Amino acid sequence: MKFFTSLIFKKVFIFSFASCLFGIANAQVNVNSETYYDNVEEVAVTSVSVTGFNKITGMQWTLEYDTSVFEIDDIMSSGILPGIGSDNFYFYQPGFITFLWIQPGSVLNGETIPDGSEIYRIKSKLKSAQPGDFCITGSVTPFEVNDDDNRYVGGLLSCNQKNGIFKGTVFIDENADCDYQVSEPSLKNWYISFNNGTDSYFTTTNSDGEYFVFVPEGTYDISLIPKSDIWDACNQNLSGIEIETGDVLDINLGAESNEICPAMEVNLSTSFLRRCFPSTYYVDFCNHGSAVANQSYVVIDLDPYLTYLSSSIPFGNQNGNSYTFYLGDVAPGDCNQFSIEVLVDCDSTVLGQTHCTTATIYPNSPCTGGDEKPNLKINKDCVDGQASFSVKNIGNKDMDEPAFVTIYEDGELSPQSIIQLNIGEEENFSFQADGVSITMQILDNLLTGSNLLATTGIEGCGRNLSGEFSKGFISQFPLGDDELWIDIDCRENRGAYDPNDKTVFPGGFGNEKIVKPGVALEYLVRFQNTGTDTAFKVVILDTLDTNLDPATLQTGASSHPCEIKLLDKGIIKVTFDDILLPDSTVNEAASHGFIQYKIKPKNNLANFSKVKNRASIYFDFNDPIITNTTLQTIGSSVIIFTNTDFISDEISMRVYPNPATDNIQFSIQGNNIENLSLCVYDTNGKTVFKKNGFEKNIQLERKNLPAGLYFFSLHDDQNNRVSSGRIIFQ
């Protein structure tokens, strides 16, 4: 399409056809003006099309529109008719656009185009959330279409508006009546879903808590998506709401706090960590709660191979590579950012090495004390190529059921174990690493990985026979930072890079890049101005894969202030206004930018469902740069080891047959076996068999146990685990 960049239209002579109007001829030209609304570009688009356009030499008409609704932005020709340019349009007075076209050339033999052809399109900025049309009117210029015999053949015309509109305000329902009062505070940057049973449409509230969204006519369920667990949607009947084309339904949406408490969120990211060069972390924080976060602060634990250089706000305390930044009081709904410049060490690192930095924001404790529950923490260490992990229950409750310990060595699953700790108890694990990357995960369900209780990883512990160590495996797995108040950034340092790309964490393990269900995918879109002039505006559009759940979107850190919206059928729109991004030849370091966000796959996806994603990056009015496509596989792929692990040298056990179709025998030899107890669990941690006081041989009768994987654990009279293993009923 031809794009008219100038909106200073020249006044033109309104052509008056010389001949008399012969009335409606047999062949009529029907003109249709149809206006629809683009939720992503946030503009109204009016398409003017024709049918019966046979040997036409000239035409003119006037479109009338409401200036309180529309502000004309651009007019585009489809290029199907020759001779259409800016001189064909005339703004006679506010609210009217006159269009005149005469076949170019000295011979007027008429133009013919296919029925339904669009001849031009009008884009308009919306001045209010009201419906409107561009309709043909006869009040300024007659509606005329003439053929090659100079006969008037115009006749039918129509104008249509294709959408209905939901609009309103999202507010804090302070008096719990679900009715909006002007005095009640509004909520900015909240997401709303409109589902018609087939599609879901999304929108985002503006700085005043207002929203509007254009949807096809239908019946909708409306859902308000809270920013944190502090909030519940007001108990309004928002199901089965019917809307028709042209309707404007004003629906205010209330949110009620279930607890007067702050809910702090922190996000940490960087464009890249360049080995031997300075790099900048950006730390974004928000209070998504219902109370002021008094004397809030962030603790940044830098990777051991990173050196602090400077920061946009001063740090208050330092303990080794741990820095505390005091933020003061943070009001509900307030967000801010600071940055930290670090140096990636050159002498003690290698290219591609992973560096993990953690941001933790305070306060982060429940205001009402919280539930009693176990809380597992893993400490790690490396000494002379020996990787050690210490798992401790730092919670306020014993573990009622065992959890499952999985170990990945260079992305390959090693034998599993089980663990069940009382308050304050800990259990130690050690491995000869010799340069292998080791990741430990503790899960409440081995097969589904539905709840990751704790995780950590070690890279670069010792060296292999070639004097090197494995790299790139830490980022394949989730980092255990699902809570709003903590964010862990694990990044491989790099040299050369693609300036406009997209990455995802976790990357997934194996050739299929498998990520377990329920794990949030954290996307990072990086951009760089490689042009020849300053970029004043950058827009990123990300159309989410249909296997992702837009309602779970969490915005993260960014390199510059920006506006992030969730729109239409699941499109993320990021706008960096007035970014003033210099080109790379003028200031290479400042020519970079990024945006980070998290989103979860939909629940109940088929195992091994694929998630593909890419983004479009727009610099000012240039054509978009399309990033690479990321690919993850959502599913559970578990290798089961059926061997028996022994902790005590004084005990030996034989378990047979394993796998089994019927009963399984446990045969044990050693001292004081009468004091031992045997427990068998399913993959959900439920006890299915227990025997106190061990005999030389114990038979586990299958009875009604379903086929699948089971775990057993052998304990002494002090509840110390002396053996464990896995059995399978086929």
XYZ file of C-alpha atoms in Angstrom:
730
model
C 0.000 0.000 0.000
C 1.078 3.555 -0.642
C 1.466 5.448 2.613
C 0.696 9.178 2.724
C 3.109 10.469 5.315
C 2.042 14.092 5.067
C -1.308 15.106 6.482
C -1.164 18.663 5.110
C -3.669 18.136 2.330
C -4.007 20.693 -0.446
C -7.337 22.295 -1.222
C -8.608 20.890 -4.512
C -11.233 21.924 -7.021
C -14.428 19.976 -6.361
C -15.201 18.541 -9.781
C -18.740 19.040 -11.022
C -19.714 16.650 -13.736
C -20.779 18.557 -16.853
C -23.555 16.300 -17.950
C -26.905 15.893 -16.344
C -27.372 13.058 -13.909
C -29.239 10.298 -15.670
C -30.372 8.604 -12.463
C -29.480 5.118 -11.365
C -28.068 3.085 -14.243
C -28.376 -0.666 -14.523
C -24.846 -1.089 -13.148
C -24.402 0.576 -9.781
C -21.253 1.282 -7.823
C -21.789 0.384 -4.187
C -19.481 2.051 -1.686
C -18.978 0.525 1.751
C -17.270 2.233 4.673
C -16.393 -0.222 7.438
C -14.679 0.806 10.671
C -13.027 -1.648 13.018
C -10.729 -1.164 15.986
C -7.198 -2.452 16.330
C -6.550 -3.271 19.997
C -2.806 -3.626 19.412
C -2.094 -0.474 17.404
C -4.821 1.226 19.456
C -6.287 2.920 16.401
C -9.515 2.856 14.434
C -9.171 1.564 10.880
C -11.747 2.543 8.264
C -11.734 0.590 5.023
C -13.521 2.104 2.006
C -14.323 -0.510 -0.644
C -16.422 -0.696 -3.806
C -18.403 -3.202 -5.867
C -19.770 -2.814 -9.394
C -16.784 -0.657 -10.340
C -16.877 -1.093 -14.136
C -15.343 1.456 -16.548
C -15.532 4.261 -13.989
C -13.961 7.610 -14.913
C -14.626 9.697 -11.823
C -16.196 9.768 -8.386
C -16.587 12.013 -5.371
C -18.164 11.786 -1.951
C -17.720 13.046 1.597
C -17.089 10.954 4.693
C -18.422 12.368 7.949
C -16.951 11.442 11.335
C -17.155 12.504 14.974
C -14.191 14.705 15.931
C -14.719 13.910 19.610
C -13.982 10.246 18.855
C -11.431 10.288 16.014
C -8.276 12.194 15.175
C -7.126 11.415 11.617
C -3.633 9.981 11.651
C -2.932 8.568 8.182
C -4.674 7.791 4.901
C -3.347 4.927 2.794
C -4.096 4.024 -0.796
C -4.417 0.364 -1.707
C -2.750 1.139 -5.048
C -5.488 -0.593 -7.012
C -6.631 2.670 -8.621
C -4.087 4.855 -10.434
C -3.694 8.482 -9.541
C -4.702 8.469 -5.868
C -2.530 10.739 -3.743
C -2.832 13.393 -1.058
C -4.500 15.799 -3.503
C -7.527 13.489 -3.688
C -8.543 14.329 -0.117
C -9.819 17.639 1.185
C -10.687 18.585 4.768
C -13.537 20.948 3.993
C -14.405 21.509 7.664
C -13.861 19.599 10.930
C -15.545 16.220 10.817
C -15.640 15.901 7.014
C -13.227 14.377 4.480
C -14.050 14.957 0.813
C -12.647 12.473 -1.683
C -12.378 13.219 -5.419
C -10.862 10.956 -8.076
C -10.737 11.399 -11.854
C -9.151 8.799 -14.093
C -5.700 10.136 -15.014
C -4.682 10.614 -18.640
C -6.190 12.269 -21.683
C -8.398 9.327 -22.646
C -11.231 8.621 -20.201
C -12.113 5.022 -21.018
C -12.840 4.035 -17.416
C -11.183 1.832 -14.805
C -12.494 -1.564 -13.751
C -11.540 -3.300 -10.501
C -12.799 -6.501 -8.802
C -15.810 -6.406 -6.503
C -15.007 -5.794 -2.849
C -11.722 -4.030 -3.612
C -10.463 -1.629 -0.978
C -9.481 1.686 -2.555
C -8.169 3.434 0.535
C -7.935 3.124 4.279
C -8.054 5.690 7.076
C -6.211 5.253 10.367
C -7.424 7.347 13.285
C -6.208 7.829 16.807
C -8.940 7.323 19.374
C -9.748 10.341 21.503
C -12.315 8.490 23.612
C -13.598 4.978 24.144
C -16.735 5.513 22.095
C -17.965 3.804 18.941
C -18.022 5.671 15.693
C -18.227 5.371 11.917
C -16.960 7.162 8.853
C -20.241 7.434 6.950
C -20.880 8.871 3.509
C -22.929 12.043 3.696
C -24.518 14.297 1.123
C -24.400 17.405 3.242
C -21.123 18.757 1.840
C -20.440 17.131 -1.521
C -22.898 15.091 -3.635
C -22.277 11.363 -3.828
C -21.355 10.922 -7.491
C -19.841 8.117 -9.581
C -19.636 8.409 -13.388
C -18.814 5.816 -16.042
C -17.070 6.150 -19.412
C -20.274 7.509 -20.983
C -20.316 10.219 -18.332
C -23.416 8.697 -16.796
C -24.130 8.823 -13.082
C -24.051 5.221 -11.912
C -23.622 5.644 -8.136
C -26.315 4.268 -5.950
C -26.079 2.170 -2.823
C -23.812 2.993 0.086
C -23.312 1.623 3.593
C -21.267 2.277 6.696
C -20.590 -0.234 9.426
C -18.867 -0.449 12.786
C -17.668 -3.982 13.469
C -16.987 -3.981 17.221
C -18.608 -3.632 20.580
C -16.803 -1.902 23.429
C -16.209 -2.833 27.052
C -14.900 0.060 29.138
C -14.626 1.063 32.751
C -12.347 1.539 35.748
C -10.540 -0.995 37.922
C -10.641 0.211 41.522
C -9.998 -0.726 45.143
C -13.393 -1.560 46.617
C -12.805 0.051 50.002
C -16.390 -0.298 51.262
C -16.879 -3.848 49.890
C -20.051 -3.028 47.952
C -18.641 -3.738 44.450
C -19.795 -0.278 43.293
C -17.257 2.244 42.092
C -17.086 5.509 44.017
C -15.030 8.379 42.612
C -13.200 8.601 45.936
C -11.978 4.984 45.687
C -8.398 4.564 44.372
C -7.913 3.142 40.887
C -5.477 0.367 39.933
C -3.059 0.897 37.058
C -1.417 -1.758 34.876
C -3.892 -4.504 35.802
C -4.927 -7.085 33.214
C -8.502 -8.042 32.323
C -9.700 -11.042 30.322
C -12.847 -11.226 28.160
C -13.701 -14.775 27.077
C -16.496 -15.638 24.622
C -16.055 -19.400 24.838
C -13.825 -19.479 21.767
C -11.346 -16.633 22.191
C -10.019 -14.585 25.076
C -9.348 -10.878 24.615
C -7.118 -8.982 27.018
C -6.580 -5.366 27.906
C -4.534 -3.366 30.425
C -5.606 -0.464 32.599
C -3.909 2.895 32.053
C -2.349 5.187 34.651
C -5.854 6.223 35.805
C -7.058 2.641 36.148
C -9.233 2.952 33.048
C -9.599 0.320 30.347
C -11.359 -0.198 27.077
C -11.326 -3.064 24.627
C -13.057 -3.662 21.292
C -14.527 -7.124 20.827
C -16.750 -8.902 18.291
C -20.360 -9.258 19.339
C -21.037 -12.267 21.526
C -21.446 -13.457 25.106
C -18.483 -12.895 27.410
C -17.146 -13.872 30.821
C -15.009 -11.104 32.327
C -12.115 -11.849 34.696
C -9.951 -9.416 36.625
C -6.387 -10.697 37.052
C -4.929 -9.645 40.453
C -1.295 -8.571 40.707
C -0.646 -10.606 43.869
C -2.314 -12.982 46.327
C -3.181 -9.969 48.499
C -6.063 -9.156 46.143
C -9.326 -10.855 45.221
C -11.701 -9.772 42.486
C -14.917 -8.252 43.789
C -17.780 -10.746 43.859
C -19.550 -9.400 40.803
C -21.610 -11.421 38.331
C -19.319 -11.117 35.321
C -20.475 -14.193 33.394
C -22.694 -14.377 30.334
C -22.544 -10.683 29.443
C -23.914 -10.075 25.953
C -22.593 -7.347 23.680
C -23.640 -6.419 20.164
C -21.953 -4.413 17.430
C -22.045 -0.736 18.359
C -22.714 -1.384 22.053
C -20.703 0.414 24.717
C -20.884 -1.413 28.050
C -19.448 0.478 30.998
C -18.370 -2.109 33.591
C -16.268 -1.082 36.577
C -14.246 -3.866 38.185
C -13.487 -3.861 41.890
C -10.645 -5.517 43.784
C -10.710 -6.240 47.509
C -7.674 -6.869 49.693
C -7.830 -10.041 51.758
C -5.003 -8.777 53.954
C -3.609 -5.347 54.779
C -0.038 -6.073 53.816
C 2.638 -5.040 51.303
C 3.525 -7.473 48.516
C 6.951 -6.604 47.188
C 8.214 -7.772 43.805
C 11.768 -7.520 42.509
C 13.196 -8.312 39.082
C 16.815 -8.358 37.984
C 18.245 -8.588 34.484
C 20.862 -7.335 32.053
C 21.271 -7.263 28.294
C 24.397 -9.398 28.540
C 27.492 -10.104 30.616
C 30.511 -9.466 28.457
C 33.654 -11.118 29.693
C 36.413 -8.662 30.692
C 34.068 -5.667 30.197
C 31.629 -3.697 32.375
C 27.957 -4.712 32.240
C 24.851 -3.211 33.824
C 22.179 -4.962 35.886
C 18.792 -3.268 36.150
C 16.722 -3.861 39.289
C 12.980 -3.139 39.056
C 10.741 -3.264 42.122
C 7.035 -2.755 42.855
C 4.642 -2.944 45.773
C 1.632 -5.005 44.640
C 0.130 -5.068 48.115
C -2.459 -3.073 50.038
C -0.159 -1.392 52.576
C 3.011 0.692 52.538
C 6.243 -1.310 52.601
C 8.069 0.523 55.376
C 11.852 0.836 55.171
C 12.079 -1.466 52.191
C 15.449 -2.629 50.911
C 16.990 -4.941 48.314
C 19.938 -7.280 48.885
C 21.990 -8.031 45.766
C 24.223 -11.107 45.980
C 26.648 -10.818 43.083
C 28.224 -13.847 41.464
C 31.749 -14.444 42.867
C 33.297 -13.603 39.492
C 31.597 -10.196 39.242
C 33.055 -7.024 40.740
C 30.882 -4.092 41.808
C 31.842 -0.854 40.024
C 29.031 1.640 40.643
C 25.272 2.028 41.042
C 22.617 4.643 40.331
C 21.778 4.779 44.056
C 24.333 4.259 46.838
C 24.449 0.944 48.670
C 24.031 1.002 52.428
C 25.847 -2.123 53.591
C 28.369 -4.491 52.056
C 29.309 -7.983 53.152
C 31.711 -9.539 50.667
C 29.883 -9.617 47.341
C 26.518 -8.910 48.999
C 25.210 -5.325 48.731
C 22.174 -3.796 50.463
C 20.284 -0.927 48.818
C 17.798 1.006 50.974
C 14.634 2.107 49.161
C 12.688 3.871 51.907
C 8.908 3.511 52.105
C 7.206 2.106 48.998
C 3.489 2.887 48.664
C 0.988 0.399 47.194
C 1.122 0.472 43.405
C 4.460 2.284 43.292
C 7.297 0.967 41.129
C 10.850 2.138 40.565
C 14.253 1.054 39.299
C 17.958 1.327 39.985
C 21.012 -0.018 38.186
C 24.323 -1.627 39.132
C 27.439 -1.684 36.975
C 29.678 -4.732 37.366
C 32.865 -6.035 35.793
C 33.088 -9.637 34.601
C 36.480 -10.890 35.745
C 38.868 -11.662 32.932
C 41.657 -13.734 34.456
C 39.609 -16.276 36.432
C 36.736 -16.884 33.978
C 36.319 -18.591 30.627
C 34.030 -17.695 27.749
C 30.542 -19.137 28.242
C 30.840 -19.500 32.012
C 27.596 -19.036 33.956
C 27.244 -16.219 36.494
C 24.314 -16.205 38.932
C 23.247 -13.037 40.755
C 20.315 -12.881 43.186
C 18.051 -9.973 44.173
C 15.940 -10.288 47.340
C 13.559 -7.534 48.425
C 12.305 -6.870 51.959
C 9.884 -6.932 53.697
C 8.742 -10.291 52.350
C 7.219 -12.062 55.356
C 3.464 -12.675 55.649
C 1.830 -9.995 57.792
C -0.352 -12.488 59.677
C 2.353 -15.042 60.422
C 1.598 -17.309 57.491
C 0.881 -21.015 57.425
C 2.944 -23.604 59.215
C 4.881 -25.458 56.560
C 8.291 -26.990 55.895
C 10.768 -24.927 53.904
C 13.778 -26.604 52.322
C 16.998 -24.712 51.699
C 19.998 -26.088 49.811
C 23.519 -24.889 50.533
C 26.253 -25.869 48.105
C 30.027 -25.983 48.123
C 32.930 -27.239 46.042
C 36.244 -28.445 47.434
C 38.897 -30.076 45.241
C 36.393 -31.169 42.604
C 33.969 -32.543 45.226
C 30.499 -30.950 44.985
C 28.515 -31.041 48.216
C 24.886 -30.136 48.891
C 23.312 -29.699 52.320
C 19.489 -29.780 52.455
C 17.925 -28.304 55.601
C 14.328 -27.795 56.712
C 14.324 -24.162 57.831
C 10.513 -24.034 58.005
C 8.220 -24.174 61.027
C 6.783 -27.627 60.373
C 8.074 -31.172 59.898
C 7.732 -32.712 56.451
C 4.594 -34.883 56.574
C 5.512 -36.712 53.386
C 8.831 -37.473 51.707
C 10.108 -35.416 48.788
C 12.131 -36.621 45.853
C 15.723 -35.588 45.202
C 16.827 -35.610 41.567
C 20.351 -34.970 40.345
C 21.276 -33.915 36.812
C 24.890 -34.260 35.698
C 25.497 -32.264 32.509
C 21.756 -32.397 31.900
C 21.570 -36.188 32.300
C 19.411 -37.569 35.102
C 21.241 -39.621 37.740
C 19.689 -41.995 40.331
C 16.969 -40.415 42.480
C 16.595 -40.407 46.243
C 13.949 -39.466 48.806
C 14.155 -37.104 51.741
C 11.919 -36.324 54.732
C 13.161 -33.803 57.281
C 11.841 -32.542 60.577
C 12.249 -28.918 61.641
C 15.950 -28.032 61.710
C 17.093 -31.368 60.291
C 19.463 -31.528 57.360
C 20.864 -34.165 55.049
C 24.086 -34.013 53.075
C 24.894 -35.202 49.570
C 28.266 -35.213 47.841
C 29.429 -35.981 44.316
C 32.755 -36.150 42.573
C 32.164 -33.445 39.966
C 35.489 -33.199 38.107
C 34.135 -30.397 35.927
C 30.622 -31.795 35.459
C 27.723 -29.341 35.974
C 25.454 -30.672 38.729
C 21.866 -29.529 39.321
C 19.879 -30.681 42.357
C 16.075 -30.482 42.387
C 13.744 -31.473 45.221
C 10.220 -32.230 43.990
C 6.980 -33.187 45.710
C 6.045 -35.378 42.728
C 8.771 -37.040 40.715
C 6.736 -37.883 37.642
C 5.051 -34.519 37.097
C 7.478 -32.195 38.851
C 4.369 -30.259 39.855
C 6.002 -28.440 42.764
C 9.677 -27.559 42.909
C 10.520 -27.343 46.609
C 14.158 -26.298 46.230
C 16.905 -26.288 43.623
C 20.450 -25.152 42.985
C 23.360 -25.970 40.715
C 27.147 -26.026 40.626
C 29.258 -25.286 37.547
C 33.029 -25.339 37.282
C 33.688 -27.596 40.264
C 37.014 -29.210 39.382
C 38.214 -29.981 35.871
C 37.871 -32.900 33.503
C 40.804 -34.754 31.926
C 41.134 -31.978 29.329
C 41.497 -29.358 32.048
C 38.078 -27.830 31.290
C 34.567 -27.873 32.783
C 31.061 -28.173 31.341
C 29.108 -25.000 30.551
C 25.557 -24.072 29.600
C 23.660 -26.600 31.737
C 22.671 -24.394 34.689
C 20.316 -22.290 32.548
C 18.486 -25.396 31.290
C 16.605 -25.771 34.582
C 14.304 -23.541 36.682
C 16.073 -21.505 39.335
C 13.528 -21.719 42.159
C 12.669 -18.007 42.186
C 8.894 -18.214 41.711
C 8.144 -15.958 44.683
C 7.666 -12.280 43.821
C 10.258 -11.138 46.362
C 13.255 -12.977 44.879
C 14.776 -13.082 41.417
C 17.810 -15.061 40.294
C 19.580 -14.210 37.050
C 21.914 -16.920 35.727
C 23.644 -15.761 32.596
C 26.497 -17.123 30.507
C 29.120 -14.516 29.727
C 29.712 -13.942 26.048
C 31.793 -12.255 23.417
C 30.109 -11.599 20.066
C 26.300 -11.615 19.978
C 23.246 -10.949 17.830
C 22.096 -7.430 18.768
C 18.366 -8.135 18.302
C 17.345 -11.498 19.692
C 15.168 -13.404 22.110
C 16.195 -15.891 24.774
C 14.213 -17.951 27.277
C 14.982 -19.281 30.760
C 14.936 -22.118 31.572
C 16.155 -23.264 28.199
C 15.020 -26.847 28.822
C 17.115 -30.005 28.973
C 17.890 -32.546 26.295
C 17.527 -32.244 22.555
C 13.796 -31.557 22.978
C 14.501 -28.692 25.433
C 12.068 -30.142 27.959
C 10.564 -27.891 30.635
C 8.272 -29.441 33.224
C 4.606 -28.327 33.400
C 3.843 -25.358 35.630
C 7.288 -23.787 35.229
C 7.209 -20.126 34.184
C 9.143 -19.243 31.034
C 11.168 -16.059 31.382
C 11.692 -14.283 28.065
C 14.344 -11.657 27.400
C 14.071 -9.520 24.258
C 17.230 -7.568 23.464
C 17.569 -4.780 20.944
C 20.293 -2.482 19.668
C 20.138 0.600 17.482
C 22.475 -0.308 14.622
C 21.104 2.452 12.390
C 22.673 5.777 11.539
C 20.668 8.072 13.822
C 19.106 8.247 17.270
C 15.994 6.119 17.781
C 13.255 8.097 19.502
C 10.750 5.289 19.957
C 11.070 1.509 20.182
C 8.039 -0.794 20.154
C 8.158 -4.554 20.735
C 5.239 -6.791 19.788
C 5.122 -10.398 20.969
C 2.203 -12.541 19.809
C 2.136 -15.289 22.405
C 2.025 -18.945 21.463
C -1.449 -20.428 21.958
C 0.020 -22.893 24.489
C 0.950 -19.993 26.784
C -1.508 -18.558 29.310
C -1.623 -14.741 28.941
C -3.334 -14.420 32.335
C -0.071 -15.495 34.048
C 2.037 -12.692 32.542
C 4.478 -11.017 34.948
C 6.509 -8.065 33.737
C 10.157 -7.992 34.708
C 13.143 -5.698 34.499
C 13.830 -3.347 31.594
C 16.749 -1.243 30.441
C 14.669 1.946 30.069
C 11.296 3.192 31.332
C 8.543 1.655 29.229
C 4.845 0.912 29.048
C 3.857 -2.761 28.919
C 0.386 -3.828 27.851
C -1.350 -7.163 27.409
C -3.744 -6.741 24.497
C -6.152 -8.472 22.142
C -5.849 -12.289 21.960
C -2.602 -12.419 23.908
C -0.213 -9.863 22.433
C 2.406 -8.183 24.582
C 3.092 -4.608 23.501
C 6.108 -2.835 24.986
C 6.547 0.858 24.170
C 9.724 2.798 24.900
C 8.659 6.414 24.274
C 11.355 9.096 24.057
C 14.023 6.450 24.584
C 16.620 8.508 22.659
C 18.653 5.390 21.928
C 21.907 6.425 20.234
C 23.172 4.503 17.250
C 25.996 2.054 17.856
C 28.595 4.088 15.961
C 28.096 7.069 18.269
C 27.769 5.281 21.630
C 27.975 1.492 21.434
C 27.469 0.899 25.156
C 24.295 3.018 25.310
C 22.817 1.663 22.065
C 21.461 -1.486 23.766
C 18.157 -2.159 25.465
C 16.014 -5.043 26.692
C 12.723 -6.081 28.251
C 12.072 -9.142 30.405
C 8.799 -10.888 31.250
C 7.577 -14.233 32.584
C 4.614 -16.351 31.538
C 3.438 -19.888 32.255
C 2.222 -22.535 29.817
C -1.463 -23.382 29.975
C -2.558 -26.078 32.384
C -3.363 -29.580 31.174
C -1.401 -29.383 27.935
C -0.752 -32.658 26.180
C 2.610 -34.086 27.195
C 5.456 -32.764 25.027
C 3.452 -29.811 23.692
C 5.638 -27.284 21.865
C 5.891 -23.589 22.728
C 7.339 -21.353 20.026
C 7.853 -17.651 20.470
C 9.433 -14.697 18.717
C 9.064 -10.926 18.786
C 8.985 -7.990 16.368
C 11.108 -4.923 17.167
C 10.150 -1.555 15.652
C 12.580 1.361 15.663
C 10.574 4.556 15.003
C 8.765 4.110 11.657
C 11.086 1.476 10.195
C 10.054 -2.028 9.202
C 10.202 -4.488 12.095
C 13.202 -6.625 12.948
C 12.017 -10.183 13.627
C 13.919 -12.033 16.331
C 14.882 -15.678 16.332
C 12.221 -18.199 17.387
C 12.582 -19.898 20.765
C 11.303 -23.452 21.209
C 10.515 -25.361 24.405
C 8.780 -28.686 24.987
C 6.378 -28.808 27.929
C 6.304 -32.252 29.478
C 7.703 -34.774 31.900
C 10.430 -37.116 30.757
C 11.808 -39.094 33.695
C 14.330 -41.931 33.670
C 13.633 -44.282 36.582
C 16.490 -46.060 38.340
C 15.471 -49.152 40.322
C 18.721 -49.788 42.184
C 18.998 -49.664 45.984
C 21.051 -46.993 47.747
C 22.847 -47.962 50.989
C 23.953 -45.494 53.613
C 25.041 -48.017 56.287
C 27.825 -50.516 55.583
C 26.342 -52.845 58.245
C 23.175 -53.522 56.266
C 22.638 -55.331 52.973
C 19.309 -55.742 51.227
C 17.970 -57.536 48.202
C 14.718 -56.440 46.548
C 13.217 -58.852 44.007
C 11.645 -59.171 41.547
C 11.924 -55.563 40.469
C 10.040 -54.606 38.333
C 7.258 -56.945 39.466
C 3.768 -57.846 38.335
C 2.622 -59.290 41.678
C 4.417 -59.327 45.045
C 7.908 -58.038 45.937
C 10.305 -59.569 48.469
C 12.569 -57.514 50.748
C 15.443 -59.649 52.076
C 17.828 -58.082 54.594
C 20.960 -59.149 56.428
C 22.860 -57.396 59.197
C 22.882 -56.553 62.892
C 19.848 -55.359 64.893
C 17.491 -55.725 61.974
C 14.584 -56.139 64.394
C 14.812 -52.396 65.108
C 14.391 -51.374 61.482
C 11.205 -50.090 59.862
C 10.213 -50.173 56.204
C 7.997 -47.590 54.453
C 6.809 -47.652 50.834
C 5.474 -44.479 49.155
C 3.824 -43.642 45.862
C 5.004 -40.752 43.669
C 2.733 -38.334 45.547
C 4.495 -39.181 48.806
C 1.545 -41.145 50.204
C 2.461 -44.125 52.412
C 1.085 -47.353 50.881
C 2.906 -49.856 53.140
C 4.623 -49.673 56.520
C 6.274 -52.375 58.635
C 7.844 -51.739 62.049
C 10.274 -54.320 63.361
C 11.991 -55.868 60.386
C 12.157 -59.585 59.817
C 14.686 -61.339 57.611
C 12.200 -61.440 54.767
C 9.185 -59.217 54.214
C 6.727 -59.616 51.382
C 4.968 -56.600 49.921
C 1.653 -57.801 48.547
C 0.492 -55.774 45.597
C -3.235 -56.199 46.240
C -4.922 -53.184 44.635
C -1.825 -51.066 44.085
C -1.884 -49.615 40.550
C 1.000 -50.045 38.153
C 3.710 -47.446 38.474
C 6.734 -46.252 40.397
C 7.074 -46.554 44.190
C 9.801 -45.610 46.655
C 10.909 -47.418 49.792
C 12.886 -46.209 52.761
C 14.520 -48.211 55.576
C 15.035 -46.452 58.936
C 16.597 -47.439 62.263
C 15.009 -46.900 65.679
C 16.422 -43.338 65.740
C 14.633 -42.599 62.446
C 17.941 -42.426 60.566
C 17.679 -43.571 56.960
C 19.934 -46.564 56.315
C 18.700 -47.556 52.860
C 16.309 -46.427 50.140
C 15.373 -47.341 46.623
C 12.744 -47.603 43.940
C 10.396 -50.382 42.905
C 8.038 -50.718 39.952
C 4.770 -52.615 39.638
C 4.006 -53.378 36.009
